[in-house]
Coordinates of C-alpha atoms in Angstrom, one line a residue:
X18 CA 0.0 0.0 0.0
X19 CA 1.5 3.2 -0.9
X20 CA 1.9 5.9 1.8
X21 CA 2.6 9.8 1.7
X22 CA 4.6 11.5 4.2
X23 CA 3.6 14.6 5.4
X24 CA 6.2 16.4 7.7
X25 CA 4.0 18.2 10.7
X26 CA 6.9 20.4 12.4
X27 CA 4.2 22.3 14.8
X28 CA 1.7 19.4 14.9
X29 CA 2.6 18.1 18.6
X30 CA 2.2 21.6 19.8
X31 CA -0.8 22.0 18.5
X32 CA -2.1 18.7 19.5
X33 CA -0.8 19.5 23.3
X34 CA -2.4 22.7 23.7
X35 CA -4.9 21.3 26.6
X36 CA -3.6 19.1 28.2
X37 CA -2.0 18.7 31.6
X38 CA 1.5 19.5 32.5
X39 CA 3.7 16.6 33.5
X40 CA 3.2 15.7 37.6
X41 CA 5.2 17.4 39.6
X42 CA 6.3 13.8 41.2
X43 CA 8.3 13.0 37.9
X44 CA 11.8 13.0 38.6
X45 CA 14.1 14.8 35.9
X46 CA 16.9 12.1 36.7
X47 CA 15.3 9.2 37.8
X48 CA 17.8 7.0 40.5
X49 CA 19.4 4.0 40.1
X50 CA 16.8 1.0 40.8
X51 CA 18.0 -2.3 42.5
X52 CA 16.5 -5.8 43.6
X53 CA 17.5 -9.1 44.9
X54 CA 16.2 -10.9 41.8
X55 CA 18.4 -12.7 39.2
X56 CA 16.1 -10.8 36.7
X57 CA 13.3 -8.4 36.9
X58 CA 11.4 -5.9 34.8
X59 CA 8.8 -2.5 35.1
X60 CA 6.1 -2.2 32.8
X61 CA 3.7 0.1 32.2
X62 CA 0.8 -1.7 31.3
X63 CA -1.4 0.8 28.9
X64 CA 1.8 2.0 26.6
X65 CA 3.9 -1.1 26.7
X66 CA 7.1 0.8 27.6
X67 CA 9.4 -1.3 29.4
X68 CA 10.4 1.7 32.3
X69 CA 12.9 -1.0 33.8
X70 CA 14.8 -4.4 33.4
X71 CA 17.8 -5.6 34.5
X72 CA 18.9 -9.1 33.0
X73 CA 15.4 -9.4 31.6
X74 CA 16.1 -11.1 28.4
X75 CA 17.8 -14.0 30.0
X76 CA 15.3 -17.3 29.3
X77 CA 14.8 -18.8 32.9
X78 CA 12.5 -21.5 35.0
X79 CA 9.4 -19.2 35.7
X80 CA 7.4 -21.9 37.7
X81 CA 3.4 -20.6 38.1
X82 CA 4.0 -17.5 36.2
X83 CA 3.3 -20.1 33.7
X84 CA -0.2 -19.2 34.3
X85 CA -0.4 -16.4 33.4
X86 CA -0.1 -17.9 29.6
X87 CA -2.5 -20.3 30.3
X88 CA -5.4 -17.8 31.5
X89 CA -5.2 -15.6 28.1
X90 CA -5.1 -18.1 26.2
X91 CA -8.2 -20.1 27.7
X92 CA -9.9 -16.8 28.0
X93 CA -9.8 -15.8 24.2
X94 CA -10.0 -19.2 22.8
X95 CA -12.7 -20.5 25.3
X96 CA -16.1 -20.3 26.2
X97 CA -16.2 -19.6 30.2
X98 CA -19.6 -21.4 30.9
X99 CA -18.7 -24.0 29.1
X100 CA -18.5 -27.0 31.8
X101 CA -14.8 -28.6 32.3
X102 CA -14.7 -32.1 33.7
X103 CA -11.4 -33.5 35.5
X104 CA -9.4 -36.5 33.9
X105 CA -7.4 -38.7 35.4
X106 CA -4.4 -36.9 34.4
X107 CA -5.0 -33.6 36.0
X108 CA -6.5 -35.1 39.2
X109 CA -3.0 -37.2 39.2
X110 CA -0.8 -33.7 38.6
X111 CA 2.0 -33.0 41.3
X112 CA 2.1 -29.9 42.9
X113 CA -0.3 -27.3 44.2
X114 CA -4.0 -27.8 44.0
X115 CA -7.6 -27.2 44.0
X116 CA -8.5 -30.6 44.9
X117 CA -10.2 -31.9 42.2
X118 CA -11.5 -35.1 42.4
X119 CA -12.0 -37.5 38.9
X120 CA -14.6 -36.9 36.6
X121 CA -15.6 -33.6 38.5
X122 CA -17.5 -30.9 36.7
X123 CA -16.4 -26.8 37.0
X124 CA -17.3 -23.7 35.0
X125 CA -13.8 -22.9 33.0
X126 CA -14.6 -19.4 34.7
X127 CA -14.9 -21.2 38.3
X128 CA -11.3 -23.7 36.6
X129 CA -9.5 -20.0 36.0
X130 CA -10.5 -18.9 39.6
X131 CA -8.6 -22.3 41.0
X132 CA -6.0 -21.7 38.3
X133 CA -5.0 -18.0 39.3
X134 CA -5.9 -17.5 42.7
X135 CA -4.9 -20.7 44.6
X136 CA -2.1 -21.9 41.7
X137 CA -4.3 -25.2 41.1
X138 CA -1.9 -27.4 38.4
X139 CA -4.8 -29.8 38.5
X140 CA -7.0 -27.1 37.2
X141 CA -3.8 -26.0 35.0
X142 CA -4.2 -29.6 33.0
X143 CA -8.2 -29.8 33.2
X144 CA -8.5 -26.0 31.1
X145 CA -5.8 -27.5 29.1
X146 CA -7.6 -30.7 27.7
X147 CA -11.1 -28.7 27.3
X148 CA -9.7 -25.9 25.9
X149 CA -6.8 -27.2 23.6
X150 CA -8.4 -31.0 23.3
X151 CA -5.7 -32.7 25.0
X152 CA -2.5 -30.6 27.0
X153 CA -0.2 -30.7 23.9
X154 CA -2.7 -29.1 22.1
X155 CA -3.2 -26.3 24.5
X156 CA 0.6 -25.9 24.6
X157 CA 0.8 -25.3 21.3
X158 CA -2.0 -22.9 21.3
X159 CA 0.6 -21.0 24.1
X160 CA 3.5 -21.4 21.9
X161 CA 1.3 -19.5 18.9
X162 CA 0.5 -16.6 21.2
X163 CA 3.7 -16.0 22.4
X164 CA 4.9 -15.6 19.1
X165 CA 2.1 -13.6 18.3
X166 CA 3.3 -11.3 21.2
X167 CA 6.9 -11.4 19.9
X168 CA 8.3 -13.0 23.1
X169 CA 11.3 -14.0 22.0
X170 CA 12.8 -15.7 25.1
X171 CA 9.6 -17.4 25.9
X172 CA 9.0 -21.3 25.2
X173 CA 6.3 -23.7 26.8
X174 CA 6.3 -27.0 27.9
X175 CA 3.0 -27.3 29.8
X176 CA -0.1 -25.4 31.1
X177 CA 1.1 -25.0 34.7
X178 CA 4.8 -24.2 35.0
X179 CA 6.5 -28.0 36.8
X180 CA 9.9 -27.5 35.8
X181 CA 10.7 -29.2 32.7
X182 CA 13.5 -28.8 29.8
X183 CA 12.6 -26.6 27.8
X184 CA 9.9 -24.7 29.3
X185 CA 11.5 -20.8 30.3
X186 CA 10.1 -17.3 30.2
X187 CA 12.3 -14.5 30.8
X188 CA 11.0 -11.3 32.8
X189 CA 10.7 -8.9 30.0
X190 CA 8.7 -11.3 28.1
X191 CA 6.9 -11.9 31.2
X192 CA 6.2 -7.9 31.5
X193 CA 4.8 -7.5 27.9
X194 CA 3.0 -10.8 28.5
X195 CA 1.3 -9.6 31.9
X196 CA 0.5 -6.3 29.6
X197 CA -1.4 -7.7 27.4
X198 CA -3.5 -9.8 29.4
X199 CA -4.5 -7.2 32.0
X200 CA -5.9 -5.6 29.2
X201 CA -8.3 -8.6 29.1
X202 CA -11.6 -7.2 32.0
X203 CA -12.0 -11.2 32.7
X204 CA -8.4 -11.9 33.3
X205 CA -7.8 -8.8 34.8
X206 CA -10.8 -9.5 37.2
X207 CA -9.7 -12.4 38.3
X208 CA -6.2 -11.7 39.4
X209 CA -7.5 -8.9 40.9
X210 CA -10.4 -10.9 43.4
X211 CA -9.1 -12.2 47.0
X212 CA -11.6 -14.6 47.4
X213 CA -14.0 -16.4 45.3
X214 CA -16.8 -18.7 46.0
X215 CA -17.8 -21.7 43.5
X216 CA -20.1 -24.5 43.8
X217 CA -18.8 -27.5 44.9
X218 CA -20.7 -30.9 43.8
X219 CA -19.6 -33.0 46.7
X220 CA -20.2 -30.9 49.8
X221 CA -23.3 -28.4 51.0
X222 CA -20.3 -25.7 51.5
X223 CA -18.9 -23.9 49.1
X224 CA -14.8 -24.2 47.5
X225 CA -13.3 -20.9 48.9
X226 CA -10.0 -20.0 47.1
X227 CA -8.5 -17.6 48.5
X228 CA -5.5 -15.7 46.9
X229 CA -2.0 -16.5 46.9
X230 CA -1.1 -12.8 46.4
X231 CA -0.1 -10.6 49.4
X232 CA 0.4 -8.0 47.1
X233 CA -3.2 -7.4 47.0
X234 CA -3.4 -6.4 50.5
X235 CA -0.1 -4.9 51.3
X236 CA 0.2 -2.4 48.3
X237 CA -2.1 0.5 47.7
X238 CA -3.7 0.0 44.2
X239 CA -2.7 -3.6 43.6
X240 CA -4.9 -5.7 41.2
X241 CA -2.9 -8.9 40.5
X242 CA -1.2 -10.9 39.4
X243 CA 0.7 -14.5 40.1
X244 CA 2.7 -16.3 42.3
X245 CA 5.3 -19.3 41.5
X246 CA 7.8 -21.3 43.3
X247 CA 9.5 -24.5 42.4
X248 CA 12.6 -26.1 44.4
X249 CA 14.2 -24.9 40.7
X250 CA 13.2 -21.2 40.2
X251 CA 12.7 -20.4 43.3
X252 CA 10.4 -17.5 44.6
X253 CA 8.8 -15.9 41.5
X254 CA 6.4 -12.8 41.1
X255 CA 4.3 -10.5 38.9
X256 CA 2.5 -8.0 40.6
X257 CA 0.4 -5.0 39.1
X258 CA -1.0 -1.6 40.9
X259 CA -3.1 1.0 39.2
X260 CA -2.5 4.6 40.7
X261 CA -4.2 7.8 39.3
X262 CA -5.2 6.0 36.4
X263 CA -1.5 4.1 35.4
X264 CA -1.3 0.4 35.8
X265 CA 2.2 -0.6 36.1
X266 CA 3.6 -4.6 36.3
X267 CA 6.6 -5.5 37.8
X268 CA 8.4 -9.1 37.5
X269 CA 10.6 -11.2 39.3
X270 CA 11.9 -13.9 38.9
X271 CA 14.3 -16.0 41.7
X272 CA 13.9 -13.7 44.4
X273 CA 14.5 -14.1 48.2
X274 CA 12.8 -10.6 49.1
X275 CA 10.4 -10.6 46.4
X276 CA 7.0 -8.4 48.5
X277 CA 9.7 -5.8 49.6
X278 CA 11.4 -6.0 46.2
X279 CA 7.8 -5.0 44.4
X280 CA 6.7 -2.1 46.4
X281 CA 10.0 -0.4 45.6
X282 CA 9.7 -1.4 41.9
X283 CA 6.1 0.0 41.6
X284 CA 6.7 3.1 43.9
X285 CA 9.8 3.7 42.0
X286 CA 7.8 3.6 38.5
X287 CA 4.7 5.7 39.6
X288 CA 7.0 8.1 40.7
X289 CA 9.4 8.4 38.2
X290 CA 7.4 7.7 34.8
X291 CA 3.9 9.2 35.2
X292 CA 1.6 8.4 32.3
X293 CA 0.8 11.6 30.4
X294 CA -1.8 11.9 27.9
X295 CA -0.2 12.9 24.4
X296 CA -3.4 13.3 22.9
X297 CA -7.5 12.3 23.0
X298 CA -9.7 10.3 20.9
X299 CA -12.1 12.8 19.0
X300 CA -9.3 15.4 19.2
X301 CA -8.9 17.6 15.9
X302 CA -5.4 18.3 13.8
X303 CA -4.0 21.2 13.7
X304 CA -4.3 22.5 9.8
X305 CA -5.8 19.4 8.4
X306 CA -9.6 18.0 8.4
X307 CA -9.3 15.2 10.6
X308 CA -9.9 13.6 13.5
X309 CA -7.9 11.6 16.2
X310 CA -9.3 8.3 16.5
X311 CA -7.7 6.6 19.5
X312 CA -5.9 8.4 22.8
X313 CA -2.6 8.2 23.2
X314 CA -1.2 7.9 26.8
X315 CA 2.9 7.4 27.3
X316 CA 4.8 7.1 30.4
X317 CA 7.2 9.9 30.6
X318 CA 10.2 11.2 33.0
X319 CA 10.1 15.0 33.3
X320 CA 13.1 15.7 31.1
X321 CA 11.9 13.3 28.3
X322 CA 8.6 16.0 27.2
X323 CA 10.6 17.8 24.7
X324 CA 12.1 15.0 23.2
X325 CA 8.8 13.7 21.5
X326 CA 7.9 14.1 17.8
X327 CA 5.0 13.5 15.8
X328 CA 4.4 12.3 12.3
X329 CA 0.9 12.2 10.3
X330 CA 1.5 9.6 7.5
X331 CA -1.8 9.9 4.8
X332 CA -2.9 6.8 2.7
X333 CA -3.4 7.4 -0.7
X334 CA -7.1 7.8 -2.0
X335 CA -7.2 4.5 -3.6
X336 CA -5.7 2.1 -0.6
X337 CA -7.9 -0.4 1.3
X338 CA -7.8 1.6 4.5
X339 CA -9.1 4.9 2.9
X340 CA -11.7 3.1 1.5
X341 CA -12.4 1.8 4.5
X342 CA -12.2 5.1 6.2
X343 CA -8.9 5.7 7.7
X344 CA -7.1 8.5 6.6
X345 CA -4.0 7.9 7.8
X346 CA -1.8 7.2 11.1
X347 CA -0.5 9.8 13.6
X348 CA 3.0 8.4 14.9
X349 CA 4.8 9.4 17.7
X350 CA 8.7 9.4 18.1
X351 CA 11.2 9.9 20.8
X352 CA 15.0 9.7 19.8
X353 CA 14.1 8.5 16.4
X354 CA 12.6 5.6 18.1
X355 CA 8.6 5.0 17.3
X356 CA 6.8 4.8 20.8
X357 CA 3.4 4.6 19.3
X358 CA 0.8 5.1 16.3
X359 CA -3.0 6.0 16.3
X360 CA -5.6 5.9 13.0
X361 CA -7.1 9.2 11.8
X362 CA -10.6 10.1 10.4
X363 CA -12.6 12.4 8.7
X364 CA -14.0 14.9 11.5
X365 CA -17.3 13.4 12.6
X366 CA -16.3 10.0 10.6
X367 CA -19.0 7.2 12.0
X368 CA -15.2 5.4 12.3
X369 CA -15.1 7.3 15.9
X370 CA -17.6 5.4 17.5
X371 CA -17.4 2.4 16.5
X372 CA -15.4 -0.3 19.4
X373 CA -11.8 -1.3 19.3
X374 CA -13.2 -4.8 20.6
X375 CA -13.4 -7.7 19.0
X376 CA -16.9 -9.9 18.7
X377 CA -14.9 -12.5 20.8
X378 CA -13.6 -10.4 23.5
X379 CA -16.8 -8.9 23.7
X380 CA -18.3 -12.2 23.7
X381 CA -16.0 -13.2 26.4
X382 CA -17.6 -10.1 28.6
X383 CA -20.7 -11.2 27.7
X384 CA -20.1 -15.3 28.9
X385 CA -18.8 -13.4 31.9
X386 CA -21.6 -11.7 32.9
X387 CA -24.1 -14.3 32.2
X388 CA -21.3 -17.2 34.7
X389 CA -21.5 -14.7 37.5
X390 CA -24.7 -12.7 37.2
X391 CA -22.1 -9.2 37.7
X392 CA -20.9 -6.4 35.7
X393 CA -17.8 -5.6 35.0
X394 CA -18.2 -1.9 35.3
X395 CA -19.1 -1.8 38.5
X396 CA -17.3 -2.8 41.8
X397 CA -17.7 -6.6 42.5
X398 CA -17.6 -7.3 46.6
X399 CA -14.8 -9.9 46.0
X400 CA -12.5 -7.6 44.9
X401 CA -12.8 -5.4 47.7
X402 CA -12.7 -7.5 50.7
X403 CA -9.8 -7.4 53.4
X404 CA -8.5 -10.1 53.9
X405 CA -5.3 -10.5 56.8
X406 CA -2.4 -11.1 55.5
X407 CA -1.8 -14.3 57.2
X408 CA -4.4 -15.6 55.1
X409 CA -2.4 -15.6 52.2
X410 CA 1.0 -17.7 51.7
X411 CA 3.0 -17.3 48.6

């Protein structure tokens, strides 16, 4: 498709006329940042922008974090109310559990519950069969979207993160993994709910899983997301807080101090990189007739302001997306390095309202809902309960 440059010298002035200034809590040299992991990585969670790593493209064991994986995947290949029933082989799986007994029926909704709050591999290798058709299948299925993520460092083995040869992560991988799911409302839900309640077919009471994470009570705007220990890797942690509207992840992987290790990381982030908003959905261009159809929010150090650029790149008349109704793309660049693109429209194109979602996400919302009678709009009680921290282990 051919493209036409147009060179917009005063367009990201124009476009930041309106906005807030920077925080005041940005710090024009941000310190030095240390932890007692063998790897670790900062991410901010809307932009992508990796804000820290240190060692982070080195391919290690990255026990449960597995899980992580295996959520997104059964959540966007899945149907949550569908009913999975427990094999032999995932009622026979080593290793933490959920305690499912043979030829027991859940909800995959009530399965990723197990699977993410209490680290269930049995529930691991049941989501695996239904989902994928047998566990090789849904590994495979893992493989695909890691690639499709571009983790490069990333290879699995199995749905719930046994050490095996072969089977490694690393913790920028793990970052831009974690991104992309929290953008997920199910997945992010989940990770983000202390205790959940589900049916249990044997007993009058109800399973109560209760989460692994003490993140989620000893942090200030934590929502998720995974535990993981083996004998192998050791302690390993994502966690995620949302402050002032930024969500920031932070990874760890082998990691003696690991709680301490992840306030500092995320307190260290929110105060250093606050998201700013470069520009609003709806908002016009400067000089030209269009429209700006997608915000554009990037984490940014005080210093680091003047050092974006901006770039409107127009399809030609006879392209597939202007006869679709894009007009062209808005980049934005920072040291000759391209931090992000948006579409643009017409002003008042019908392209503006229509949802960035796709039928299956929204289908996914929509199996949600219907599995637990709640919305994800509004608050749901078992996100919000305290719960002592001596309630949770890691």
């Amino acid at each position: 498709m051919k493209l036409r440059r147009i060179a917009a010298l005063s367009l990201m002035a124009a476009l930041l006329i309106g906005t807030s200034s920077l925080p005041t809590t940005a710090l024009a040299n941000p310190g030095p940042l240390h932890t007692n992991a063998r790897a670790s990585a900062l991410i901010d969670v809307e932009s992508g922008r990796l804000l820290f790593s240190s060692n982070g493209d080195t391919s290690m064991r990255i026990a449960s974090l597995t899980k992580i994986m295996t959520a997104i995947v059964a959540i966007d290949n899945g149907k949550l109310t569908d009913k999975v029933k427990t094999s032999k082989r995932a009622v026979g799986k080593e290793g933490s559990s959920i305690y499912l007994q043979l030829g027991e029926e859940m909800s995959l909704l009530n399965m990723l519950y197990g699977l993410m709050l209490r680290s269930g591999n049995d529930a691991a290798t049941a989501i695996a069969e239904h989902v994928g058709g047998s566990e090789e299948g849904f590994v495979h299925l893992m493989n695909e979207k890691a690639t499709f993520l571009g983790l490069t460092h990333t290879q699995f083995k199995n749905p719930h993160g046994l050490d095996e040869e072969g089977h490694y992560s690393s913790a920028n991988d793990l970052a831009k993994l974690t991104a992309y799911a929290l953008k997920n409302e199910v997945f992010a839900e989940i990770v983000s709910t202390r205790v959940k309640k589900v049916p249990n077919p044997h007993e009058k009471w109800e399973y109560s899983y209760t989460n692994k994470n003490k993140m989620l009570s000893m942090y200030e705007g934590a929502d998720g997301v995974k535990t993981g220990y083996t004998k192998k890797s050791l302690r390993c942690l994502v966690s995620s807080a949302t402050r002032e509207g930024q969500q920031l992840a932070a990874v760890t992987i082998n990691d003696g101090d690991d709680w301490a290790d992840h306030r500092k990381m995320l307190d260290w982030g929110f105060g250093n990189y606050p998201l700013k908003e470069i520009a609003a959905k709806g908002q016009q261009i400067s000089g030209y007739p269009y429209t700006i159809g997608q915000s554009f929010k990037y984490p940014l150090a005080e210093e680091e302001a003047n050092d974006i650029q901006s770039r409107l790149v127009l399809h030609e008349m006879d392209s597939i997306r202007y006869t679709l109704g894009e007009r062209g793309i808005l980049e934005w660049h920072m040291n000759n390095v391209k931090i992000g693109a948006v579409p643009v429209y017409d002003v008042a194109s019908p392209k503006l309202e229509q949802s960035m979602k796709s039928q299956k996400y929204l289908q996914s919302l929509a199996d949600f809902q219907k599995a637990t009678n709640q919305d994800l709009r509004k608050p749901i009680f078992g996100s919000v309960i305290k719960v002592l921290d001596a309630l949770f282990e890691h």
